[in-house]
């Protein structure tokens, strides 16, 4: 509840933050004016309604999705370092984006314009999970093997990206780097239906599996004794998490650390019961990315990508959590 | 009688020198660029061009002889010091005679920029051969002077049509637009060793000077390769660059350089004359951009060009903008980066666009430029409040053509599109090789919202 209130407060705060000069109070007024169909400040309405509101909603969705994805992964693999990106999802998405930004390649022929990067990133981010699922059909994979496979794919994709980037012109190289860092400024109203729809549906499905996820938390043998196939649940949730992550990362780029840190912070407040951990992770992730983006928008000459701020804050925060944690949550 | 004639010639020469120097300073504006070149203001950037015009001829010799005879002061004719040793004497006369005769093997002292942007003189051998250009903004002027045949190597060639006249035998040193790797530099130094007589010079656009590090400068000095550097991204500096390179290459290149430059100065003069009655308050305040979403700082060459085309830099009237955008180009990191500067009159966006386009290519290029995908965000989002005041101008075009389109963009009622197209047509008809075979239908010189709307219709 506290985290949810924080997220709402951060939403209104971020409307007044950015290069375009407007007070928080006036920005909120413009927001409600638009909702009421009473637009008196055309410029303000454009910058608040067309740019900042979808951006803020994008931050909420992105933070929530990545944080929930991290919570599920850490639970599935009983590994405090697991997060969506350790499975190669981010490097897959980045390879797709690089193919579009630097090479001008659209993997889906009829897709053109600014949608190419998004579609490429979305499809490529699913490849690592697809490989893991494929392998697991023929050979039983332990959680550790799954993670290591993801890490191997991550390195493979990263090296391909590096080869492409070494010979890239500086302009497209800068664009690719910006994408890699992650920026909520790429989220517009047109992005939200897919982002919010996919996130809502998948988070609800995952939440409905909270009981089974709690069983997973007890270990594979314990799950088996309760009649659940830990491997099957792991594969299903891994596929869901991949789609969840891909649906936001393909728009925003790879925003670091929230998938790792979000669940840890939420766990401090609500413990490891997934019935509480999933919503708490979502609320913290939403608030964290909103606040990070609020800071990012007023940093540098004319703003910085949120990924820079989230990693800058997330890194020390993670160390602080590790130092302060008196007993391991994974014991 | 003889004395009277001498006095008259001297008076005319002084007047020409003063006017040329004044024109140079005025046309370069009051920015950093003007400051750098203010020491010696010359159309043809060659020592020996005593009267500061477009060529070296008997008039320059007359001035030298007058200085030696005591009839004129060498301080009034800084370019009369042909070898730059501080004196004007018989050695200078001898050198100048060889220059007037265009004698092969003559030492020529070229006025250009050093690594710090200060004016310097560099000795090269006439006629200049086996050159290696670095930077599109230097490569194109060389090619405009029809000097592609004398290119021994190049670091990058990104524009297949515009740069087609680079000699087929020229070695690709495999650099890129923004950097010269150590491997590329090694290929460059190896090329010097394998070229008969060595490389004549490396030609560097000042915006890429950071690639010529101290160590690399040492390599050049050790190998005896002169570096000729100009801030040739600026339209007026580009004109003098073509003129100067044309002279150094000699023969038809000199003829082309002179025609290119004289035509350009006429265009510049026409713009200046026609805007003479436009009051300061009615002048257009421009913001220049490049690479789609990079905002140019006040000292950027794009800005100095737009000032030559009659505009006033928005940075000069908005201190907040000036303090934010101090570098030559700064990427917009957010889509509302220009939201507090919507009172600027026009955005002039500079993009290098190759030629030889079919109708379909043209349409695609217009749409790609206007709606360019910047990592998932269209350029139109960044310029949402400027779409009716946004123009793209092809940066590969001759400086005078760019100035013409800039003037049209800012003062369309004075400089019509037909007039600007006519300037392009003049250069196409001139015989400069990069534009050979092109027509107004194969070159995308200018894009505004109307052009875009027509393309998507």
PDB file of C-alpha atoms in Angstrom, chain B residues 68-258:
ATOM      1  CA  UNK B  68      61.366  46.290 -52.103  1.00  0.00           C
ATOM      2  CA  UNK B  69      61.678  49.701 -53.723  1.00  0.00           C
ATOM      3  CA  UNK B  70      60.228  51.287 -50.599  1.00  0.00           C
ATOM      4  CA  UNK B  71      57.050  52.474 -52.282  1.00  0.00           C
ATOM      5  CA  UNK B  72      54.847  50.261 -50.172  1.00  0.00           C
ATOM      6  CA  UNK B  73      54.966  48.867 -46.665  1.00  0.00           C
ATOM      7  CA  UNK B  74      55.172  45.101 -46.239  1.00  0.00           C
ATOM      8  CA  UNK B  75      52.894  45.424 -43.211  1.00  0.00           C
ATOM      9  CA  UNK B  76      50.088  46.436 -45.586  1.00  0.00           C
ATOM     10  CA  UNK B  77      50.653  43.345 -47.702  1.00  0.00           C
ATOM     11  CA  UNK B  78      51.248  40.426 -45.351  1.00  0.00           C
ATOM     12  CA  UNK B  79      50.946  37.906 -48.186  1.00  0.00           C
ATOM     13  CA  UNK B  80      53.774  39.597 -50.076  1.00  0.00           C
ATOM     14  CA  UNK B  81      56.177  37.685 -47.852  1.00  0.00           C
ATOM     15  CA  UNK B  82      56.164  34.662 -50.142  1.00  0.00           C
ATOM     16  CA  UNK B  83      58.289  32.357 -47.990  1.00  0.00           C
ATOM     17  CA  UNK B  84      57.023  33.662 -44.668  1.00  0.00           C
ATOM     18  CA  UNK B  85      60.466  34.503 -43.301  1.00  0.00           C
ATOM     19  CA  UNK B  86      59.427  37.986 -42.163  1.00  0.00           C
ATOM     20  CA  UNK B  87      61.148  39.808 -45.015  1.00  0.00           C
ATOM     21  CA  UNK B  88      60.166  40.788 -48.511  1.00  0.00           C
ATOM     22  CA  UNK B  89      63.273  40.532 -50.643  1.00  0.00           C
ATOM     23  CA  UNK B  90      64.716  39.107 -53.823  1.00  0.00           C
ATOM     24  CA  UNK B  91      64.179  35.534 -52.569  1.00  0.00           C
ATOM     25  CA  UNK B  92      60.460  36.264 -52.457  1.00  0.00           C
ATOM     26  CA  UNK B  93      60.597  37.784 -55.932  1.00  0.00           C
ATOM     27  CA  UNK B  94      62.333  34.691 -57.260  1.00  0.00           C
ATOM     28  CA  UNK B  95      59.803  32.379 -55.617  1.00  0.00           C
ATOM     29  CA  UNK B  96      56.903  34.479 -56.830  1.00  0.00           C
ATOM     30  CA  UNK B  97      58.232  34.454 -60.377  1.00  0.00           C
ATOM     31  CA  UNK B  98      58.256  30.668 -60.307  1.00  0.00           C
ATOM     32  CA  UNK B  99      54.732  30.692 -58.908  1.00  0.00           C
ATOM     33  CA  UNK B 100      53.513  33.047 -61.605  1.00  0.00           C
ATOM     34  CA  UNK B 101      55.090  30.745 -64.164  1.00  0.00           C
ATOM     35  CA  UNK B 102      53.435  27.798 -62.368  1.00  0.00           C
ATOM     36  CA  UNK B 103      56.820  26.103 -62.403  1.00  0.00           C
ATOM     37  CA  UNK B 104      56.866  22.493 -61.246  1.00  0.00           C
ATOM     38  CA  UNK B 105      58.826  21.870 -58.074  1.00  0.00           C
ATOM     39  CA  UNK B 106      58.290  25.370 -56.693  1.00  0.00           C
ATOM     40  CA  UNK B 107      57.802  25.657 -52.954  1.00  0.00           C
ATOM     41  CA  UNK B 108      54.397  27.080 -52.111  1.00  0.00           C
ATOM     42  CA  UNK B 109      53.527  28.377 -48.661  1.00  0.00           C
ATOM     43  CA  UNK B 110      49.893  27.661 -47.923  1.00  0.00           C
ATOM     44  CA  UNK B 111      48.049  29.584 -45.243  1.00  0.00           C
ATOM     45  CA  UNK B 112      45.900  27.232 -43.214  1.00  0.00           C
ATOM     46  CA  UNK B 113      45.145  26.193 -39.648  1.00  0.00           C
ATOM     47  CA  UNK B 114      47.404  24.300 -37.294  1.00  0.00           C
ATOM     48  CA  UNK B 115      46.178  21.725 -34.773  1.00  0.00           C
ATOM     49  CA  UNK B 116      45.209  24.469 -32.322  1.00  0.00           C
ATOM     50  CA  UNK B 117      43.176  26.357 -34.888  1.00  0.00           C
ATOM     51  CA  UNK B 118      45.732  29.129 -35.297  1.00  0.00           C
ATOM     52  CA  UNK B 119      46.757  30.466 -38.674  1.00  0.00           C
ATOM     53  CA  UNK B 120      50.001  29.010 -39.945  1.00  0.00           C
ATOM     54  CA  UNK B 121      51.954  28.582 -43.189  1.00  0.00           C
ATOM     55  CA  UNK B 122      52.705  25.137 -44.558  1.00  0.00           C
ATOM     56  CA  UNK B 123      55.213  24.464 -47.322  1.00  0.00           C
ATOM     57  CA  UNK B 124      54.139  22.169 -50.145  1.00  0.00           C
ATOM     58  CA  UNK B 125      55.528  21.495 -53.594  1.00  0.00           C
ATOM     59  CA  UNK B 126      53.766  22.816 -56.691  1.00  0.00           C
ATOM     60  CA  UNK B 127      51.796  21.220 -58.268  1.00  0.00           C
ATOM     61  CA  UNK B 128      50.338  19.316 -55.378  1.00  0.00           C
ATOM     62  CA  UNK B 129      50.032  15.607 -56.064  1.00  0.00           C
ATOM     63  CA  UNK B 130      49.346  12.386 -54.157  1.00  0.00           C
ATOM     64  CA  UNK B 131      47.113  13.882 -51.527  1.00  0.00           C
ATOM     65  CA  UNK B 132      45.122  12.122 -48.821  1.00  0.00           C
ATOM     66  CA  UNK B 133      41.973  13.934 -47.640  1.00  0.00           C
ATOM     67  CA  UNK B 134      40.326  13.300 -44.294  1.00  0.00           C
ATOM     68  CA  UNK B 135      36.749  14.317 -43.565  1.00  0.00           C
ATOM     69  CA  UNK B 136      33.856  14.716 -45.983  1.00  0.00           C
ATOM     70  CA  UNK B 137      34.014  18.481 -45.543  1.00  0.00           C
ATOM     71  CA  UNK B 138      37.567  18.471 -46.937  1.00  0.00           C
ATOM     72  CA  UNK B 139      37.171  15.630 -49.404  1.00  0.00           C
ATOM     73  CA  UNK B 140      34.300  17.299 -51.253  1.00  0.00           C
ATOM     74  CA  UNK B 141      36.110  20.648 -51.784  1.00  0.00           C
ATOM     75  CA  UNK B 142      39.052  18.700 -53.202  1.00  0.00           C
ATOM     76  CA  UNK B 143      36.711  16.905 -55.589  1.00  0.00           C
ATOM     77  CA  UNK B 144      34.880  20.128 -56.453  1.00  0.00           C
ATOM     78  CA  UNK B 145      38.245  21.446 -57.656  1.00  0.00           C
ATOM     79  CA  UNK B 146      38.320  18.316 -59.822  1.00  0.00           C
ATOM     80  CA  UNK B 147      41.243  17.053 -57.787  1.00  0.00           C
ATOM     81  CA  UNK B 148      40.000  13.484 -57.397  1.00  0.00           C
ATOM     82  CA  UNK B 149      42.567  12.289 -59.919  1.00  0.00           C
ATOM     83  CA  UNK B 150      45.351  13.311 -57.533  1.00  0.00           C
ATOM     84  CA  UNK B 151      44.046  11.418 -54.516  1.00  0.00           C
ATOM     85  CA  UNK B 152      46.543   8.735 -53.512  1.00  0.00           C
ATOM     86  CA  UNK B 153      44.481   7.446 -50.618  1.00  0.00           C
ATOM     87  CA  UNK B 154      41.402   8.246 -48.594  1.00  0.00           C
ATOM     88  CA  UNK B 155      40.249   7.331 -45.129  1.00  0.00           C
ATOM     89  CA  UNK B 156      36.577   7.002 -45.940  1.00  0.00           C
ATOM     90  CA  UNK B 157      34.303   7.464 -48.920  1.00  0.00           C
ATOM     91  CA  UNK B 158      30.656   7.177 -47.962  1.00  0.00           C
ATOM     92  CA  UNK B 159      28.992   8.841 -50.929  1.00  0.00           C
ATOM     93  CA  UNK B 160      29.372   6.696 -54.015  1.00  0.00           C
ATOM     94  CA  UNK B 161      28.044   9.259 -56.495  1.00  0.00           C
ATOM     95  CA  UNK B 162      29.329  12.534 -55.017  1.00  0.00           C
ATOM     96  CA  UNK B 163      32.771  11.050 -54.430  1.00  0.00           C
ATOM     97  CA  UNK B 164      32.946   8.946 -57.600  1.00  0.00           C
ATOM     98  CA  UNK B 165      35.745  11.080 -59.045  1.00  0.00           C
ATOM     99  CA  UNK B 166      38.283   9.852 -56.511  1.00  0.00           C
ATOM    100  CA  UNK B 167      41.013   8.149 -58.516  1.00  0.00           C
ATOM    101  CA  UNK B 168      40.350   4.466 -59.082  1.00  0.00           C
ATOM    102  CA  UNK B 169      43.936   3.789 -58.020  1.00  0.00           C
ATOM    103  CA  UNK B 170      43.474   5.591 -54.678  1.00  0.00           C
ATOM    104  CA  UNK B 171      43.991   3.346 -51.686  1.00  0.00           C
ATOM    105  CA  UNK B 172      41.156   2.871 -49.190  1.00  0.00           C
ATOM    106  CA  UNK B 173      42.814   3.423 -45.823  1.00  0.00           C
ATOM    107  CA  UNK B 174      39.710   2.135 -44.043  1.00  0.00           C
ATOM    108  CA  UNK B 175      39.079   4.851 -41.536  1.00  0.00           C
ATOM    109  CA  UNK B 176      35.579   6.102 -40.835  1.00  0.00           C
ATOM    110  CA  UNK B 177      33.756   9.418 -40.763  1.00  0.00           C
ATOM    111  CA  UNK B 178      34.684  10.238 -37.209  1.00  0.00           C
ATOM    112  CA  UNK B 179      37.917   8.427 -36.483  1.00  0.00           C
ATOM    113  CA  UNK B 180      41.187   7.145 -37.854  1.00  0.00           C
ATOM    114  CA  UNK B 181      42.166   3.896 -36.195  1.00  0.00           C
ATOM    115  CA  UNK B 182      45.809   3.012 -35.593  1.00  0.00           C
ATOM    116  CA  UNK B 183      45.517   0.419 -38.356  1.00  0.00           C
ATOM    117  CA  UNK B 184      44.269   3.069 -40.789  1.00  0.00           C
ATOM    118  CA  UNK B 185      47.048   5.409 -39.771  1.00  0.00           C
ATOM    119  CA  UNK B 186      49.596   2.663 -40.342  1.00  0.00           C
ATOM    120  CA  UNK B 187      48.199   2.178 -43.831  1.00  0.00           C
ATOM    121  CA  UNK B 188      48.539   5.912 -44.376  1.00  0.00           C
ATOM    122  CA  UNK B 189      52.206   6.010 -43.350  1.00  0.00           C
ATOM    123  CA  UNK B 190      52.853   2.874 -45.415  1.00  0.00           C
ATOM    124  CA  UNK B 191      51.228   4.586 -48.403  1.00  0.00           C
ATOM    125  CA  UNK B 192      53.683   7.436 -48.047  1.00  0.00           C
ATOM    126  CA  UNK B 193      56.530   4.940 -48.229  1.00  0.00           C
ATOM    127  CA  UNK B 194      55.134   3.139 -51.269  1.00  0.00           C
ATOM    128  CA  UNK B 195      54.207   6.262 -53.241  1.00  0.00           C
ATOM    129  CA  UNK B 196      56.850   7.509 -55.612  1.00  0.00           C
ATOM    130  CA  UNK B 197      58.027  10.850 -54.277  1.00  0.00           C
ATOM    131  CA  UNK B 198      55.947  10.379 -51.127  1.00  0.00           C
ATOM    132  CA  UNK B 199      52.591  11.889 -50.309  1.00  0.00           C
ATOM    133  CA  UNK B 200      52.145  15.537 -51.251  1.00  0.00           C
ATOM    134  CA  UNK B 201      49.974  16.456 -48.285  1.00  0.00           C
ATOM    135  CA  UNK B 202      47.270  15.296 -45.938  1.00  0.00           C
ATOM    136  CA  UNK B 203      44.195  17.508 -46.192  1.00  0.00           C
ATOM    137  CA  UNK B 204      42.218  17.714 -42.977  1.00  0.00           C
ATOM    138  CA  UNK B 205      38.856  19.217 -42.151  1.00  0.00           C
ATOM    139  CA  UNK B 206      39.340  21.033 -38.847  1.00  0.00           C
ATOM    140  CA  UNK B 207      36.293  19.337 -37.308  1.00  0.00           C
ATOM    141  CA  UNK B 208      38.279  16.101 -37.497  1.00  0.00           C
ATOM    142  CA  UNK B 209      41.536  17.521 -36.166  1.00  0.00           C
ATOM    143  CA  UNK B 210      41.300  15.490 -32.964  1.00  0.00           C
ATOM    144  CA  UNK B 211      42.286  12.472 -35.052  1.00  0.00           C
ATOM    145  CA  UNK B 212      45.631  14.079 -35.801  1.00  0.00           C
ATOM    146  CA  UNK B 213      47.112  13.509 -32.372  1.00  0.00           C
ATOM    147  CA  UNK B 214      50.503  14.751 -31.183  1.00  0.00           C
ATOM    148  CA  UNK B 215      52.000  11.410 -32.066  1.00  0.00           C
ATOM    149  CA  UNK B 216      50.488  11.431 -35.526  1.00  0.00           C
ATOM    150  CA  UNK B 217      51.638  15.017 -36.036  1.00  0.00           C
ATOM    151  CA  UNK B 218      55.109  13.744 -35.159  1.00  0.00           C
ATOM    152  CA  UNK B 219      54.723  10.994 -37.773  1.00  0.00           C
ATOM    153  CA  UNK B 220      53.820  13.606 -40.365  1.00  0.00           C
ATOM    154  CA  UNK B 221      56.801  15.779 -39.497  1.00  0.00           C
ATOM    155  CA  UNK B 222      59.141  12.811 -39.524  1.00  0.00           C
ATOM    156  CA  UNK B 223      57.882  11.701 -42.933  1.00  0.00           C
ATOM    157  CA  UNK B 224      57.836  15.272 -44.275  1.00  0.00           C
ATOM    158  CA  UNK B 225      54.133  15.177 -45.078  1.00  0.00           C
ATOM    159  CA  UNK B 226      52.581  18.645 -44.802  1.00  0.00           C
ATOM    160  CA  UNK B 227      49.125  18.997 -43.254  1.00  0.00           C
ATOM    161  CA  UNK B 228      46.755  21.467 -44.859  1.00  0.00           C
ATOM    162  CA  UNK B 229      43.837  22.085 -42.537  1.00  0.00           C
ATOM    163  CA  UNK B 230      40.764  24.275 -43.051  1.00  0.00           C
ATOM    164  CA  UNK B 231      37.475  24.654 -41.244  1.00  0.00           C
ATOM    165  CA  UNK B 232      35.900  23.773 -44.546  1.00  0.00           C
ATOM    166  CA  UNK B 233      32.523  22.771 -43.156  1.00  0.00           C
ATOM    167  CA  UNK B 234      31.806  26.500 -43.119  1.00  0.00           C
ATOM    168  CA  UNK B 235      30.396  27.502 -46.504  1.00  0.00           C
ATOM    169  CA  UNK B 236      32.662  30.522 -47.006  1.00  0.00           C
ATOM    170  CA  UNK B 237      35.758  28.648 -45.864  1.00  0.00           C
ATOM    171  CA  UNK B 238      34.771  25.870 -48.267  1.00  0.00           C
ATOM    172  CA  UNK B 239      34.813  28.358 -51.133  1.00  0.00           C
ATOM    173  CA  UNK B 240      38.358  29.482 -50.346  1.00  0.00           C
ATOM    174  CA  UNK B 241      39.340  25.847 -49.792  1.00  0.00           C
ATOM    175  CA  UNK B 242      38.244  24.896 -53.315  1.00  0.00           C
ATOM    176  CA  UNK B 243      40.014  27.959 -54.734  1.00  0.00           C
ATOM    177  CA  UNK B 244      43.233  27.256 -52.847  1.00  0.00           C
ATOM    178  CA  UNK B 245      43.300  23.520 -53.575  1.00  0.00           C
ATOM    179  CA  UNK B 246      42.542  24.255 -57.218  1.00  0.00           C
ATOM    180  CA  UNK B 247      45.548  26.567 -57.376  1.00  0.00           C
ATOM    181  CA  UNK B 248      47.823  24.059 -55.676  1.00  0.00           C
ATOM    182  CA  UNK B 249      46.776  21.257 -58.022  1.00  0.00           C
ATOM    183  CA  UNK B 250      47.225  23.535 -61.019  1.00  0.00           C
ATOM    184  CA  UNK B 251      46.039  23.340 -64.621  1.00  0.00           C
ATOM    185  CA  UNK B 252      42.316  22.662 -65.098  1.00  0.00           C
ATOM    186  CA  UNK B 253      41.874  22.373 -61.342  1.00  0.00           C
ATOM    187  CA  UNK B 254      42.970  25.973 -60.929  1.00  0.00           C
ATOM    188  CA  UNK B 255      40.552  27.085 -63.633  1.00  0.00           C
ATOM    189  CA  UNK B 256      37.744  25.180 -61.936  1.00  0.00           C
ATOM    190  CA  UNK B 257      38.673  26.536 -58.521  1.00  0.00           C
ATOM    191  CA  UNK B 258      38.555  30.105 -59.768  1.00  0.00           C
TER     192      UNK B 258
END
